Amino acid sequence: MGKIISLCKRRGFVFPSSEIYGGFGSCYDFGPLGVLMKNNIKKAWWEEMIRNHENIVGLDAAILMKPEVWQASGHLTAGFADLLVECKSCHKRFRLDEIHEIQHPELNKLTSGVCPECGGQLTEPRKFNLMMRTLVGPVEEEAATTYLRAETCQGIYVNFENILNSMRFKIPFGIAQIGKAFRNEITPGNFIYRTREFEQMEMEWFCHPKEAEKYFDYWKKERLNWYLNLGIKKDNLRLREVKKEERPHYAKETVDIEYKFPFGWGELEAINNRGDWDLSNHSRFSGKDLRYYDEGTKEKYFPYIIETSDGADRSFLAFLCDAYQEIPGGRTKTTKPTKEVEILLKLNKKIAPIKVAILPLVKNKPGLVKKAKEVYQLLKPHFVCQYDELGSIGRRYRRMDEVGTVTSVTCDFQTLKDNIVTLRDRDSMKQIKVEISKLKEIIQKILEGEEFLKLGKLIK
Ligand code: GAP
């Protein structure tokens, strides 16, 4: 994990938040390459949901909502709390489920726990609510207290009727949303895996209760395939059925998609059958009847909700971990192996932050630099490009491989005579010759997945 964190900092993917002030407990900022990559993940998810399904629409609801929403959803009551224990000696706090040494069937009656850090005695567990409270308005009074949303989906449920009516939908249909969520986690950690501010990509599928099982199964498969299609290795993914006692308070059934992170298997996404928990509770608390009326069958009922809830930050981490490779001595066979360890980030082409690097062979020949900058200007409106002239060409290729740049364009002395450049493939390191006039079209084909070697004359 340390190597991933170091790459993220060194190459501008992720920085600790407020770093010049010593950092701020498990908060992170996405740097220039990080924001490109995270946006690519969100775009891939959005396209999958909205473009590939005709009856799913998008929403961007406010983060701040009336506190009653959280009362109705059950998040302010015992449902949304972790059991917390504190060490009486070092005062460190732990989630009870973290204390692996303690295998007590009745979690609330824990008596024999010891602190994993210092061996001190632990307190009795108590419930700790994870909602983040905030004040809205200039006057610090009770009426102005609300919460930062702990899951984005509540904004979807309170808009169920608005969307049903404005889009003239019939059940089944889905609403998708991407946005920030906040939880006062007791023990954030493992880099961006568990943080207090994070981003979710959630889709809520409203269906007839009798069809809930069918759609639960459907979405489980769809979501697993999404990761596989974006190149995550099959062996690093698994589905885990979540037992009743572990399930969130709103769920009738939960399956987690887990990824094999360097620190072990961890939840990447939750697929929940939320039954009618949300719509029936919002009906009860708001006084608004949110039942659906089926014109055909004359039936009035609360639709069941099948939810797919993905963490954008966890997906980001999983894509990085899965793509990361170290090659001691380097991959090049044409030159002597070095003592260095070469890093290759074999990211899926859709996810990679930079698509094209433009490199003059050397930087001290003005004609070559000028040509390479012309190529850069030609490609920049169409692809995320980076121009780089610093260091030897080999070093520049390594630098691009390290951040997963899909392809590199090199302008050499011959280019000045014939307007032909060299295109290098990140994964195979193969090189082809391509006319500048055809470059845009060929790069487009590469990004769409066409076989590299079929697109130009092989030179290496
Ligand atoms: N609406 C359902 C829901 O929020 P969840 O299992 O609590 O379900 C869904 O969260 C996903 O959100 C998780 O699978 C994870 O990817 C992400 N997530 C949850 N808590 C997180 C945290 N503290 N830091 C980063 N991501 C988190």
XYZ file of C-alpha atoms in Angstrom, residues 52-457:
406
model
C -26.808 1.938 -21.482
C -30.209 1.793 -19.740
C -33.186 3.549 -21.257
C -35.153 3.866 -18.013
C -32.564 5.358 -15.676
C -32.317 9.122 -15.207
C -29.887 11.310 -13.305
C -30.237 13.637 -10.335
C -28.022 16.075 -8.468
C -29.694 16.713 -5.109
C -28.497 19.106 -2.409
C -26.077 17.824 0.225
C -27.993 19.660 2.944
C -31.519 18.463 3.578
C -34.134 18.980 6.265
C -33.138 17.061 9.407
C -36.498 15.234 9.233
C -35.142 13.317 6.224
C -32.553 11.699 8.482
C -35.102 10.991 11.163
C -37.272 9.169 8.653
C -34.369 7.279 7.097
C -33.333 5.905 10.481
C -29.875 7.462 10.346
C -30.335 9.523 13.508
C -31.417 6.591 15.591
C -29.554 3.480 16.612
C -29.575 2.168 13.059
C -26.676 4.232 11.828
C -24.185 3.784 14.618
C -21.012 1.825 15.097
C -20.144 0.171 18.387
C -17.155 1.978 19.831
C -14.732 0.894 22.543
C -12.058 3.079 24.112
C -8.796 2.058 25.748
C -8.729 3.200 29.365
C -4.936 3.613 29.207
C -4.028 5.127 25.828
C -7.565 6.437 25.073
C -7.449 5.186 21.496
C -10.873 4.382 20.064
C -11.772 1.368 17.979
C -14.795 0.052 16.168
C -15.844 -3.101 17.948
C -15.760 -5.069 14.709
C -12.061 -4.181 14.419
C -11.119 -5.914 17.628
C -10.525 -9.276 16.038
C -9.218 -10.801 19.226
C -12.582 -10.477 20.878
C -15.002 -13.113 19.753
C -17.985 -12.440 21.947
C -21.404 -13.476 20.658
C -23.198 -10.687 22.512
C -21.354 -7.611 21.325
C -23.027 -5.271 23.819
C -21.864 -7.263 26.792
C -18.165 -7.145 26.023
C -16.118 -7.450 29.179
C -12.803 -9.039 28.329
C -11.396 -6.837 25.552
C -7.830 -5.610 25.504
C -6.445 -2.722 23.492
C -4.632 -3.968 20.361
C -2.216 -1.001 20.635
C -1.096 -1.037 24.292
C -2.813 -4.014 25.916
C -4.822 -1.710 28.194
C -8.353 -2.452 29.309
C -11.174 -1.449 26.953
C -14.386 0.253 27.997
C -17.818 -1.279 27.515
C -18.942 -0.694 23.920
C -21.281 2.196 23.304
C -23.110 3.270 20.194
C -21.581 6.108 18.228
C -23.720 7.824 15.601
C -21.890 8.513 12.354
C -23.913 11.514 11.138
C -21.924 14.740 10.753
C -23.746 17.620 12.281
C -23.585 21.158 10.935
C -25.255 24.505 11.547
C -27.171 26.250 8.803
C -27.730 29.984 9.090
C -26.056 32.638 11.203
C -27.776 31.887 14.512
C -26.522 28.981 16.551
C -29.813 27.556 17.645
C -31.299 24.108 17.641
C -33.606 24.830 14.673
C -30.619 25.471 12.416
C -28.943 22.149 13.086
C -28.816 19.708 10.220
C -26.504 17.010 8.908
C -24.211 16.480 5.973
C -25.711 13.599 4.023
C -24.387 10.186 5.011
C -25.579 8.556 1.786
C -26.547 10.303 -1.432
C -29.625 8.128 -2.029
C -31.877 9.957 0.452
C -31.941 12.886 -2.005
C -33.279 10.409 -4.564
C -36.073 9.055 -2.329
C -37.386 12.501 -1.420
C -37.528 13.288 -5.169
C -39.221 10.016 -6.101
C -42.570 11.652 -6.788
C -41.063 14.660 -8.615
C -39.230 12.382 -11.008
C -42.128 9.980 -11.449
C -44.407 12.862 -12.455
C -41.996 15.030 -14.456
C -40.576 12.128 -16.468
C -43.950 10.322 -16.825
C -42.284 7.086 -15.743
C -43.808 3.732 -15.038
C -42.347 1.214 -12.627
C -39.686 -0.188 -12.973
C -37.222 2.671 -13.407
C -34.016 3.941 -11.859
C -32.490 7.187 -10.592
C -28.721 7.621 -10.545
C -26.660 10.155 -8.668
C -23.009 10.906 -7.974
C -22.015 13.086 -5.045
C -20.245 13.616 -1.776
C -21.253 11.867 1.431
C -19.924 12.346 4.959
C -19.604 10.044 7.954
C -17.949 10.647 11.269
C -16.028 7.368 11.011
C -14.476 6.232 14.285
C -11.421 4.790 12.624
C -10.846 6.041 9.100
C -7.801 4.560 7.424
C -6.098 2.589 4.688
C -5.470 5.764 2.688
C -8.620 6.743 0.737
C -10.413 3.452 1.548
C -12.204 4.765 4.643
C -12.477 8.528 4.981
C -14.920 10.935 6.581
C -15.669 12.716 3.313
C -16.081 10.532 0.248
C -17.967 10.283 -2.998
C -20.694 7.806 -3.840
C -22.142 6.682 -7.169
C -25.597 5.362 -6.322
C -28.425 4.023 -8.436
C -31.838 3.341 -6.918
C -34.065 0.977 -8.887
C -37.793 1.191 -8.089
C -39.718 -1.978 -8.837
C -42.742 -4.077 -7.882
C -42.061 -6.040 -4.652
C -42.651 -9.310 -6.518
C -39.850 -8.451 -8.943
C -37.321 -7.341 -6.325
C -35.472 -10.676 -6.199
C -35.138 -10.795 -9.980
C -33.702 -7.285 -10.144
C -31.428 -7.845 -7.152
C -29.867 -10.687 -9.083
C -29.734 -8.662 -12.288
C -27.928 -5.704 -10.693
C -25.471 -7.943 -8.858
C -24.296 -9.347 -12.182
C -24.372 -5.991 -13.983
C -22.226 -4.313 -11.365
C -19.681 -7.113 -11.175
C -19.351 -7.011 -14.972
C -18.782 -3.251 -14.909
C -15.540 -3.730 -12.982
C -14.489 -6.692 -15.121
C -15.136 -4.780 -18.354
C -12.953 -1.968 -17.076
C -10.112 -4.407 -16.619
C -10.183 -5.340 -12.922
C -8.793 -8.870 -12.575
C -11.430 -11.505 -11.917
C -9.386 -13.097 -9.115
C -9.368 -9.796 -7.226
C -13.158 -9.501 -7.116
C -15.749 -11.488 -5.204
C -19.360 -11.253 -4.092
C -20.052 -11.634 -0.367
C -23.485 -12.225 1.018
C -23.871 -10.020 4.092
C -25.430 -11.811 7.075
C -28.527 -10.424 8.756
C -26.699 -9.199 11.868
C -24.161 -7.261 9.753
C -26.665 -5.654 7.381
C -27.514 -1.947 7.463
C -30.764 -1.098 9.232
C -32.648 -0.487 5.958
C -31.671 -3.655 4.104
C -33.662 -6.859 3.643
C -30.796 -8.372 1.694
C -27.236 -7.200 0.955
C -24.430 -8.474 -1.235
C -21.098 -6.680 -1.204
C -18.749 -6.596 -4.163
C -15.357 -6.944 -2.546
C -11.888 -6.206 -3.918
C -8.640 -7.794 -2.786
C -6.808 -4.654 -1.624
C -3.163 -4.903 -0.495
C -4.476 -4.874 3.116
C -7.014 -7.659 2.442
C -10.524 -8.098 1.031
C -12.657 -4.992 1.459
C -16.070 -3.721 0.384
C -16.064 -1.865 -2.915
C -19.786 -1.613 -3.502
C -22.985 -2.652 -1.747
C -26.026 -4.066 -3.560
C -29.043 -3.708 -1.273
C -32.631 -4.787 -1.403
C -34.039 -1.936 0.729
C -37.619 -3.199 0.418
C -40.100 -0.404 1.131
C -38.101 0.941 4.093
C -37.364 4.340 2.594
C -40.566 5.213 0.754
C -42.843 3.995 3.557
C -40.881 5.880 6.230
C -40.740 9.088 4.186
C -44.497 8.748 3.667
C -45.054 8.339 7.395
C -42.792 11.227 8.436
C -43.741 13.702 5.674
C -47.435 12.851 5.532
C -47.162 12.549 1.744
C -48.430 9.296 0.241
C -45.519 7.971 -1.805
C -47.248 4.805 -2.941
C -47.268 4.109 -6.668
C -50.557 3.664 -8.477
C -50.506 1.153 -11.310
C -53.098 2.251 -13.888
C -53.184 -1.216 -15.467
C -53.740 -3.383 -12.388
C -55.344 -0.623 -10.228
C -52.881 -1.625 -7.525
C -51.437 0.960 -5.107
C -48.216 -0.042 -3.418
C -44.811 1.073 -2.109
C -42.249 0.096 -4.718
C -39.263 -1.889 -3.471
C -35.833 -0.371 -3.992
C -32.845 -2.257 -5.302
C -29.781 -0.127 -4.738
C -26.288 -0.258 -6.191
C -23.991 1.871 -4.041
C -20.438 2.322 -5.230
C -17.720 4.441 -3.600
C -15.892 6.518 -6.230
C -12.808 6.776 -4.005
C -12.725 3.038 -3.299
C -13.137 2.294 -6.996
C -10.290 4.729 -7.671
C -8.095 2.849 -5.183
C -9.073 -0.536 -6.612
C -8.289 0.550 -10.207
C -4.907 1.863 -9.072
C -3.993 -1.243 -7.065
C -5.092 -3.553 -9.870
C -3.109 -1.697 -12.531
C 0.093 -1.257 -10.513
C 3.069 -3.368 -11.591
C 6.737 -3.260 -10.682
C 9.349 -4.594 -13.084
C 12.803 -4.914 -11.492
C 15.485 -3.916 -14.009
C 12.896 -2.538 -16.424
C 11.061 -3.981 -19.446
C 13.376 -2.817 -22.229
C 15.411 -5.636 -23.708
C 17.220 -3.471 -26.281
C 19.303 -1.663 -23.655
C 21.142 -3.026 -20.603
C 18.825 -3.633 -17.657
C 19.171 -0.956 -15.006
C 19.123 -1.386 -11.268
C 15.952 0.621 -11.129
C 12.496 -0.800 -10.574
C 10.221 0.233 -13.424
C 6.631 1.045 -12.554
C 3.868 0.352 -15.028
C 0.296 1.464 -14.435
C -1.706 -0.772 -16.755
C -4.928 1.202 -16.423
C -7.864 0.601 -18.707
C -7.804 3.136 -21.563
C -11.050 4.728 -20.402
C -9.755 5.198 -16.872
C -6.177 6.362 -17.636
C -5.803 10.074 -16.801
C -3.533 10.980 -19.740
C -4.292 9.484 -23.124
C -1.402 10.855 -25.235
C 2.134 12.061 -24.487
C 3.848 14.216 -27.100
C 7.624 14.046 -27.005
C 10.290 15.665 -29.170
C 13.228 13.218 -29.446
C 15.549 15.873 -27.975
C 14.836 19.302 -26.574
C 17.827 21.221 -27.917
C 16.784 21.235 -31.579
C 14.325 24.115 -32.079
C 12.875 22.591 -35.266
C 11.977 19.355 -33.456
C 10.496 21.168 -30.458
C 8.414 23.348 -32.789
C 7.107 20.295 -34.655
C 6.241 18.460 -31.426
C 4.392 21.522 -30.110
C 2.406 21.679 -33.361
C 1.399 18.042 -32.872
C 0.447 18.857 -29.275
C -1.801 21.728 -30.426
C -3.346 19.442 -33.056
C -4.260 16.698 -30.567
C -5.021 18.731 -27.434
C -8.616 19.656 -28.358
C -9.464 15.974 -28.803
C -7.579 14.052 -26.104
C -6.040 14.655 -22.686
C -2.440 15.225 -23.792
C 0.821 15.992 -22.066
C 3.857 17.562 -23.713
C 7.196 16.521 -22.177
C 10.721 17.398 -23.328
C 12.734 16.863 -20.129
C 15.292 14.029 -19.935
C 16.173 11.184 -22.269
C 13.423 9.689 -24.417
C 13.689 6.404 -22.459
C 13.160 8.195 -19.157
C 10.182 10.050 -20.551
C 8.584 6.772 -21.689
C 9.106 5.381 -18.149
C 7.506 8.480 -16.644
C 4.488 8.053 -18.878
C 4.222 4.299 -18.147
C 4.255 5.092 -14.442
C 1.039 7.134 -14.708
C -0.616 4.850 -17.248
C -0.458 7.150 -20.326
C -2.020 5.095 -23.111
C 0.223 6.073 -26.004
C 3.190 8.341 -26.765
C 3.914 10.274 -29.943
C 7.571 10.960 -30.693
C 8.789 13.495 -33.252
C 12.295 12.758 -34.546
C 14.566 14.188 -37.243
C 12.813 12.145 -39.925
C 9.490 13.756 -38.914
C 10.845 17.107 -40.098
C 11.281 15.595 -43.580
C 8.204 13.367 -43.975
C 5.666 14.405 -41.306
C 5.664 10.866 -39.938
C 5.805 10.294 -36.173
C 6.375 7.262 -33.968
C 3.481 6.017 -31.873
C 4.358 3.829 -28.871
C 1.975 1.488 -27.088
C 2.250 1.547 -23.275
C 1.577 -2.141 -22.639
C 3.551 -3.853 -25.416
C 6.113 -1.027 -25.947
C 5.657 -1.734 -29.669
C 6.150 1.240 -31.988
C 4.470 2.091 -35.273
C 4.991 4.867 -37.819
C 2.012 7.119 -38.492
C 1.453 10.191 -40.682
C 0.607 13.291 -38.676
C -2.466 13.867 -40.832
C -3.882 10.492 -39.671
C -2.804 10.764 -36.038
C -6.094 11.901 -34.536
C -8.098 9.166 -36.257
C -5.577 6.464 -35.286
C -5.393 7.544 -31.634
C -9.193 7.506 -31.540
C -9.112 3.891 -32.750
C -6.502 2.956 -30.142
C -8.688 4.415 -27.393
C -11.673 2.515 -28.756
C -9.685 -0.709 -28.348
C -8.504 -1.476 -31.889
C -5.391 -3.596 -32.135
C -2.361 -1.313 -32.055
C -0.258 -3.171 -34.595
C -2.980 -3.074 -37.251
C -2.933 0.716 -37.268
C 0.512 1.471 -38.698
C 3.848 0.124 -39.904
